[in-house]
Amino acid sequence: MSAGWSKRRDIDPLADGQARFDFAIPLADFARLRPQLAAVGDDLATGSVAFLRDQGFAAADLEVRASMPLACQRCLGVVRYEVSERSHVLLIGTEPEADRTPAGMDTVLAPDGRVSVQDLVEEELLLSVPAVPLHASPEECVARPAQAEPAEESTVQRPFERLGELLKRNK
């Protein structure tokens, strides 16, 4: 499904027909993921999604692989975060329908009973992003530039330096 991965499709026919799609989606095409990336290049999210029925609900088995360039929060350099995830989610058309799903099952809202492969993959990638991306060890961090020499005393501004004198004069 190279060209149609962003097309929203009805979940019921997908599940009833047990549709399966392989995908290779550029990371740059994920609008909600893009701000998390340190760089946007030619990186791809690859994998497959298989639709099925599970306990009367439309469901999707998703397999995603990606190498995401994230900003290390220690050195701000690029750290590659490898994603290799498998998930099984129930697709629900409305929020009240979520109350009827079996306990412990992951759900994805498919507004109006429609979903795109891109939406499913992006959700999985967003869930995979660590809260604080870091290199595995501090030694891997990019060397930081040397600190600039402190500014000369004459360039330091002191806006409240004469405030005491002004307050004494006004008494």
PDB file of C-alpha atoms in Angstrom, residues 67-146:
ATOM      1  CA  SER A  67      14.959   4.409  13.212  1.00  0.00           C
ATOM      2  CA  MET A  68      13.968   7.812  14.554  1.00  0.00           C
ATOM      3  CA  PRO A  69      16.471  10.675  14.894  1.00  0.00           C
ATOM      4  CA  LEU A  70      15.705  12.246  18.280  1.00  0.00           C
ATOM      5  CA  ALA A  71      17.488  15.035  20.184  1.00  0.00           C
ATOM      6  CA  CYS A  72      19.542  13.726  23.111  1.00  0.00           C
ATOM      7  CA  GLN A  73      18.493  15.751  26.149  1.00  0.00           C
ATOM      8  CA  ARG A  74      21.990  15.555  27.579  1.00  0.00           C
ATOM      9  CA  CYS A  75      23.980  16.974  24.637  1.00  0.00           C
ATOM     10  CA  LEU A  76      21.251  17.982  22.125  1.00  0.00           C
ATOM     11  CA  GLY A  77      22.979  15.867  19.473  1.00  0.00           C
ATOM     12  CA  VAL A  78      21.127  13.340  17.369  1.00  0.00           C
ATOM     13  CA  VAL A  79      20.491   9.958  18.975  1.00  0.00           C
ATOM     14  CA  ARG A  80      19.011   7.152  16.879  1.00  0.00           C
ATOM     15  CA  TYR A  81      16.073   5.492  18.590  1.00  0.00           C
ATOM     16  CA  GLU A  82      15.189   2.112  17.122  1.00  0.00           C
ATOM     17  CA  VAL A  83      11.540   1.107  17.141  1.00  0.00           C
ATOM     18  CA  SER A  84      10.395  -2.451  16.561  1.00  0.00           C
ATOM     19  CA  GLU A  85       6.870  -2.813  17.898  1.00  0.00           C
ATOM     20  CA  ARG A  86       3.962  -5.184  17.503  1.00  0.00           C
ATOM     21  CA  SER A  87       0.539  -4.266  18.777  1.00  0.00           C
ATOM     22  CA  HIS A  88      -3.045  -5.438  18.640  1.00  0.00           C
ATOM     23  CA  VAL A  89      -5.714  -2.746  18.894  1.00  0.00           C
ATOM     24  CA  LEU A  90      -9.476  -2.644  18.684  1.00  0.00           C
ATOM     25  CA  LEU A  91     -10.825   0.021  16.343  1.00  0.00           C
ATOM     26  CA  ILE A  92     -13.827   1.864  17.707  1.00  0.00           C
ATOM     27  CA  GLY A  93     -15.996   4.327  15.828  1.00  0.00           C
ATOM     28  CA  THR A  94     -17.288   6.320  18.795  1.00  0.00           C
ATOM     29  CA  GLU A  95     -16.092   7.062  22.307  1.00  0.00           C
ATOM     30  CA  PRO A  96     -19.148   5.441  23.982  1.00  0.00           C
ATOM     31  CA  GLU A  97     -18.271   2.243  22.101  1.00  0.00           C
ATOM     32  CA  ALA A  98     -14.995   2.150  24.091  1.00  0.00           C
ATOM     33  CA  ASP A  99     -17.004   1.409  27.243  1.00  0.00           C
ATOM     34  CA  ARG A 100     -18.116  -1.886  25.720  1.00  0.00           C
ATOM     35  CA  THR A 101     -14.620  -3.129  24.850  1.00  0.00           C
ATOM     36  CA  PRO A 102     -13.116  -5.949  26.917  1.00  0.00           C
ATOM     37  CA  ALA A 103     -10.951  -4.849  29.831  1.00  0.00           C
ATOM     38  CA  GLY A 104      -7.245  -4.686  29.124  1.00  0.00           C
ATOM     39  CA  MET A 105      -7.614  -4.219  25.363  1.00  0.00           C
ATOM     40  CA  ASP A 106      -5.957  -1.258  23.659  1.00  0.00           C
ATOM     41  CA  THR A 107      -8.305   0.827  21.544  1.00  0.00           C
ATOM     42  CA  VAL A 108      -7.866   3.389  18.789  1.00  0.00           C
ATOM     43  CA  LEU A 109     -10.598   5.839  17.922  1.00  0.00           C
ATOM     44  CA  ALA A 110     -11.549   5.641  14.254  1.00  0.00           C
ATOM     45  CA  PRO A 111     -13.784   8.713  13.813  1.00  0.00           C
ATOM     46  CA  ASP A 112     -16.865   7.980  11.695  1.00  0.00           C
ATOM     47  CA  GLY A 113     -15.712   4.346  11.481  1.00  0.00           C
ATOM     48  CA  ARG A 114     -12.766   5.269   9.236  1.00  0.00           C
ATOM     49  CA  VAL A 115      -9.021   4.976   9.749  1.00  0.00           C
ATOM     50  CA  SER A 116      -5.845   5.245   7.706  1.00  0.00           C
ATOM     51  CA  VAL A 117      -2.736   3.117   7.965  1.00  0.00           C
ATOM     52  CA  GLN A 118      -0.791   6.354   8.490  1.00  0.00           C
ATOM     53  CA  ASP A 119      -2.897   7.200  11.581  1.00  0.00           C
ATOM     54  CA  LEU A 120      -2.280   3.768  13.106  1.00  0.00           C
ATOM     55  CA  VAL A 121       1.463   3.881  12.456  1.00  0.00           C
ATOM     56  CA  GLU A 122       1.834   7.440  13.747  1.00  0.00           C
ATOM     57  CA  GLU A 123       0.008   6.567  16.961  1.00  0.00           C
ATOM     58  CA  GLU A 124       2.332   3.597  17.539  1.00  0.00           C
ATOM     59  CA  LEU A 125       5.443   5.706  16.881  1.00  0.00           C
ATOM     60  CA  LEU A 126       4.256   8.454  19.245  1.00  0.00           C
ATOM     61  CA  LEU A 127       3.721   5.883  21.979  1.00  0.00           C
ATOM     62  CA  SER A 128       7.262   4.592  21.389  1.00  0.00           C
ATOM     63  CA  VAL A 129       9.071   7.933  21.746  1.00  0.00           C
ATOM     64  CA  PRO A 130      10.857   8.053  25.110  1.00  0.00           C
ATOM     65  CA  ALA A 131       9.956  10.948  27.424  1.00  0.00           C
ATOM     66  CA  VAL A 132      13.644  11.890  27.683  1.00  0.00           C
ATOM     67  CA  PRO A 133      15.741  10.648  24.757  1.00  0.00           C
ATOM     68  CA  LEU A 134      19.386  10.087  25.772  1.00  0.00           C
ATOM     69  CA  HIS A 135      22.472   8.445  24.358  1.00  0.00           C
ATOM     70  CA  ALA A 136      23.127   5.102  26.070  1.00  0.00           C
ATOM     71  CA  SER A 137      26.152   6.549  27.867  1.00  0.00           C
ATOM     72  CA  PRO A 138      27.503  10.098  28.389  1.00  0.00           C
ATOM     73  CA  GLU A 139      30.627   9.174  26.395  1.00  0.00           C
ATOM     74  CA  GLU A 140      28.474   8.887  23.256  1.00  0.00           C
ATOM     75  CA  CYS A 141      27.284  12.462  23.596  1.00  0.00           C
ATOM     76  CA  VAL A 142      28.459  15.058  21.130  1.00  0.00           C
ATOM     77  CA  ALA A 143      31.254  17.222  22.545  1.00  0.00           C
ATOM     78  CA  ARG A 144      29.872  20.569  23.657  1.00  0.00           C
ATOM     79  CA  PRO A 145      31.524  23.729  22.370  1.00  0.00           C
ATOM     80  CA  ALA A 146      33.822  25.466  24.858  1.00  0.00           C
TER      81      ALA A 146
END
